[in-house]
């Protein structure tokens, strides 16, 4: 049961605050149409005048066709550029970490290599060489996978396609 309310009657004294606001809005509309100077003594009247002025202003131009697609494309390009830089920095840091680890291992091998060789006596024959083969396979596999991802032929690009 939707009923439309009766039109507002500013002379109705049931709610004086609403009637006062109504009169203030109507005065602002009249003053704005007449081009009267703005008075600093009533800030509410000034606000209503600004609102009336904004409502009389012409409507802004509509956004062009395909605007959302253009913005999405720009955002995606910007994100990929930032992501690319971050990936290069991460790879550089990882390479520096690996190089530092290898350098420390090579420089300190005089202390740990004899201990490792004596521990190798506890292991079955050939286990040390098989361990090195497994490590080399892992390094080659991960290196190849990283190289394919860097040129855009990795698993992530295959899933996106």
GROMACS .gro file of C-alpha atoms in nm:
model
  161
    1UNK     CA    1   0.000   0.000   0.000
    2UNK     CA    2   0.221   0.272  -0.123
    3UNK     CA    3   0.068   0.610  -0.086
    4UNK     CA    4   0.226   0.923  -0.215
    5UNK     CA    5   0.257   1.179   0.060
    6UNK     CA    6   0.065   1.500   0.018
    7UNK     CA    7   0.269   1.790  -0.118
    8UNK     CA    8   0.460   1.982   0.145
    9UNK     CA    9   0.287   2.293   0.270
   10UNK     CA   10   0.539   2.539   0.419
   11UNK     CA   11   0.264   2.711   0.612
   12UNK     CA   12   0.194   2.387   0.801
   13UNK     CA   13   0.311   2.446   1.159
   14UNK     CA   14   0.320   2.084   1.273
   15UNK     CA   15   0.698   2.069   1.232
   16UNK     CA   16   0.856   2.414   1.257
   17UNK     CA   17   1.211   2.285   1.183
   18UNK     CA   18   1.103   2.134   0.850
   19UNK     CA   19   0.908   2.447   0.759
   20UNK     CA   20   1.211   2.664   0.845
   21UNK     CA   21   1.441   2.450   0.627
   22UNK     CA   22   1.191   2.468   0.342
   23UNK     CA   23   1.175   2.847   0.360
   24UNK     CA   24   1.556   2.866   0.374
   25UNK     CA   25   1.589   2.647   0.063
   26UNK     CA   26   1.330   2.852  -0.126
   27UNK     CA   27   1.504   3.176  -0.026
   28UNK     CA   28   1.838   3.038  -0.146
   29UNK     CA   29   1.682   2.940  -0.478
   30UNK     CA   30   1.527   3.287  -0.525
   31UNK     CA   31   1.850   3.467  -0.428
   32UNK     CA   32   2.056   3.252  -0.662
   33UNK     CA   33   1.819   3.310  -0.954
   34UNK     CA   34   1.818   3.684  -0.886
   35UNK     CA   35   2.200   3.691  -0.866
   36UNK     CA   36   2.197   3.854  -0.523
   37UNK     CA   37   2.535   3.869  -0.346
   38UNK     CA   38   2.604   3.594  -0.096
   39UNK     CA   39   2.570   3.688   0.270
   40UNK     CA   40   2.825   3.563   0.520
   41UNK     CA   41   2.587   3.579   0.815
   42UNK     CA   42   2.396   3.255   0.735
   43UNK     CA   43   2.617   2.957   0.640
   44UNK     CA   44   2.316   2.728   0.580
   45UNK     CA   45   2.178   2.972   0.324
   46UNK     CA   46   2.519   2.984   0.154
   47UNK     CA   47   2.528   2.603   0.139
   48UNK     CA   48   2.184   2.589  -0.018
   49UNK     CA   49   2.284   2.856  -0.269
   50UNK     CA   50   2.591   2.656  -0.370
   51UNK     CA   51   2.375   2.347  -0.408
   52UNK     CA   52   2.126   2.539  -0.622
   53UNK     CA   53   2.412   2.671  -0.837
   54UNK     CA   54   2.554   2.321  -0.883
   55UNK     CA   55   2.215   2.185  -0.985
   56UNK     CA   56   2.172   2.458  -1.247
   57UNK     CA   57   2.517   2.393  -1.399
   58UNK     CA   58   2.523   2.196  -1.724
   59UNK     CA   59   2.578   1.823  -1.699
   60UNK     CA   60   2.934   1.703  -1.749
   61UNK     CA   61   3.027   1.520  -2.067
   62UNK     CA   62   2.951   1.150  -2.057
   63UNK     CA   63   3.247   0.917  -2.034
   64UNK     CA   64   3.363   0.776  -2.369
   65UNK     CA   65   3.272   0.430  -2.492
   66UNK     CA   66   3.517   0.167  -2.366
   67UNK     CA   67   3.642   0.386  -2.080
   68UNK     CA   68   3.646   0.100  -1.829
   69UNK     CA   69   3.845  -0.121  -2.065
   70UNK     CA   70   4.099   0.157  -2.123
   71UNK     CA   71   4.144   0.213  -1.750
   72UNK     CA   72   4.173  -0.162  -1.684
   73UNK     CA   73   4.434  -0.195  -1.961
   74UNK     CA   74   4.639   0.093  -1.818
   75UNK     CA   75   4.619  -0.051  -1.466
   76UNK     CA   76   4.723  -0.395  -1.589
   77UNK     CA   77   5.017  -0.249  -1.783
   78UNK     CA   78   5.131  -0.052  -1.480
   79UNK     CA   79   5.098  -0.357  -1.255
   80UNK     CA   80   5.294  -0.577  -1.495
   81UNK     CA   81   5.571  -0.320  -1.521
   82UNK     CA   82   5.604  -0.296  -1.145
   83UNK     CA   83   5.582  -0.673  -1.109
   84UNK     CA   84   5.852  -0.722  -1.371
   85UNK     CA   85   6.091  -0.494  -1.184
   86UNK     CA   86   6.017  -0.673  -0.858
   87UNK     CA   87   6.082  -1.012  -1.017
   88UNK     CA   88   6.416  -0.893  -1.159
   89UNK     CA   89   6.518  -0.762  -0.819
   90UNK     CA   90   6.418  -1.088  -0.649
   91UNK     CA   91   6.610  -1.294  -0.901
   92UNK     CA   92   6.914  -1.071  -0.858
   93UNK     CA   93   6.898  -1.105  -0.482
   94UNK     CA   94   6.858  -1.482  -0.509
   95UNK     CA   95   7.157  -1.504  -0.745
   96UNK     CA   96   7.365  -1.294  -0.503
   97UNK     CA   97   7.261  -1.521  -0.215
   98UNK     CA   98   7.356  -1.836  -0.408
   99UNK     CA   99   7.690  -1.686  -0.518
  100UNK     CA  100   7.767  -1.579  -0.160
  101UNK     CA  101   7.678  -1.925  -0.031
  102UNK     CA  102   7.901  -2.093  -0.287
  103UNK     CA  103   8.187  -1.854  -0.208
  104UNK     CA  104   8.157  -1.921   0.166
  105UNK     CA  105   8.141  -2.295   0.102
  106UNK     CA  106   8.448  -2.283  -0.122
  107UNK     CA  107   8.650  -2.066   0.116
  108UNK     CA  108   8.561  -2.273   0.419
  109UNK     CA  109   8.602  -2.610   0.252
  110UNK     CA  110   8.938  -2.664   0.423
  111UNK     CA  111   8.754  -2.703   0.754
  112UNK     CA  112   8.434  -2.888   0.659
  113UNK     CA  113   8.545  -3.105   0.366
  114UNK     CA  114   8.762  -3.344   0.573
  115UNK     CA  115   8.481  -3.382   0.828
  116UNK     CA  116   8.233  -3.450   0.551
  117UNK     CA  117   8.468  -3.703   0.388
  118UNK     CA  118   8.506  -3.889   0.719
  119UNK     CA  119   8.128  -3.886   0.759
  120UNK     CA  120   8.100  -4.025   0.408
  121UNK     CA  121   8.271  -4.336   0.542
  122UNK     CA  122   7.958  -4.398   0.746
  123UNK     CA  123   7.742  -4.381   0.435
  124UNK     CA  124   7.718  -4.665   0.183
  125UNK     CA  125   7.963  -4.657  -0.107
  126UNK     CA  126   7.857  -4.426  -0.390
  127UNK     CA  127   7.592  -4.238  -0.186
  128UNK     CA  128   7.796  -3.918  -0.192
  129UNK     CA  129   7.822  -3.926  -0.572
  130UNK     CA  130   7.449  -4.004  -0.608
  131UNK     CA  131   7.369  -3.714  -0.376
  132UNK     CA  132   7.568  -3.484  -0.602
  133UNK     CA  133   7.382  -3.619  -0.907
  134UNK     CA  134   7.045  -3.554  -0.741
  135UNK     CA  135   7.154  -3.200  -0.645
  136UNK     CA  136   7.272  -3.133  -1.000
  137UNK     CA  137   6.939  -3.260  -1.142
  138UNK     CA  138   6.745  -3.030  -0.908
  139UNK     CA  139   6.959  -2.731  -1.002
  140UNK     CA  140   6.921  -2.799  -1.376
  141UNK     CA  141   6.544  -2.853  -1.348
  142UNK     CA  142   6.483  -2.540  -1.141
  143UNK     CA  143   6.713  -2.338  -1.365
  144UNK     CA  144   6.534  -2.453  -1.680
  145UNK     CA  145   6.194  -2.382  -1.523
  146UNK     CA  146   6.305  -2.033  -1.422
  147UNK     CA  147   6.444  -1.965  -1.769
  148UNK     CA  148   6.115  -2.070  -1.932
  149UNK     CA  149   5.915  -1.849  -1.695
  150UNK     CA  150   6.139  -1.551  -1.765
  151UNK     CA  151   6.073  -1.578  -2.139
  152UNK     CA  152   5.699  -1.632  -2.082
  153UNK     CA  153   5.671  -2.002  -2.158
  154UNK     CA  154   5.630  -2.133  -1.804
  155UNK     CA  155   5.333  -2.296  -1.635
  156UNK     CA  156   5.186  -1.963  -1.520
  157UNK     CA  157   5.154  -1.836  -1.879
  158UNK     CA  158   5.011  -2.171  -1.996
  159UNK     CA  159   4.737  -2.148  -1.730
  160UNK     CA  160   4.656  -1.788  -1.825
  161UNK     CA  161   4.614  -1.879  -2.195
   0.00000   0.00000   0.00000
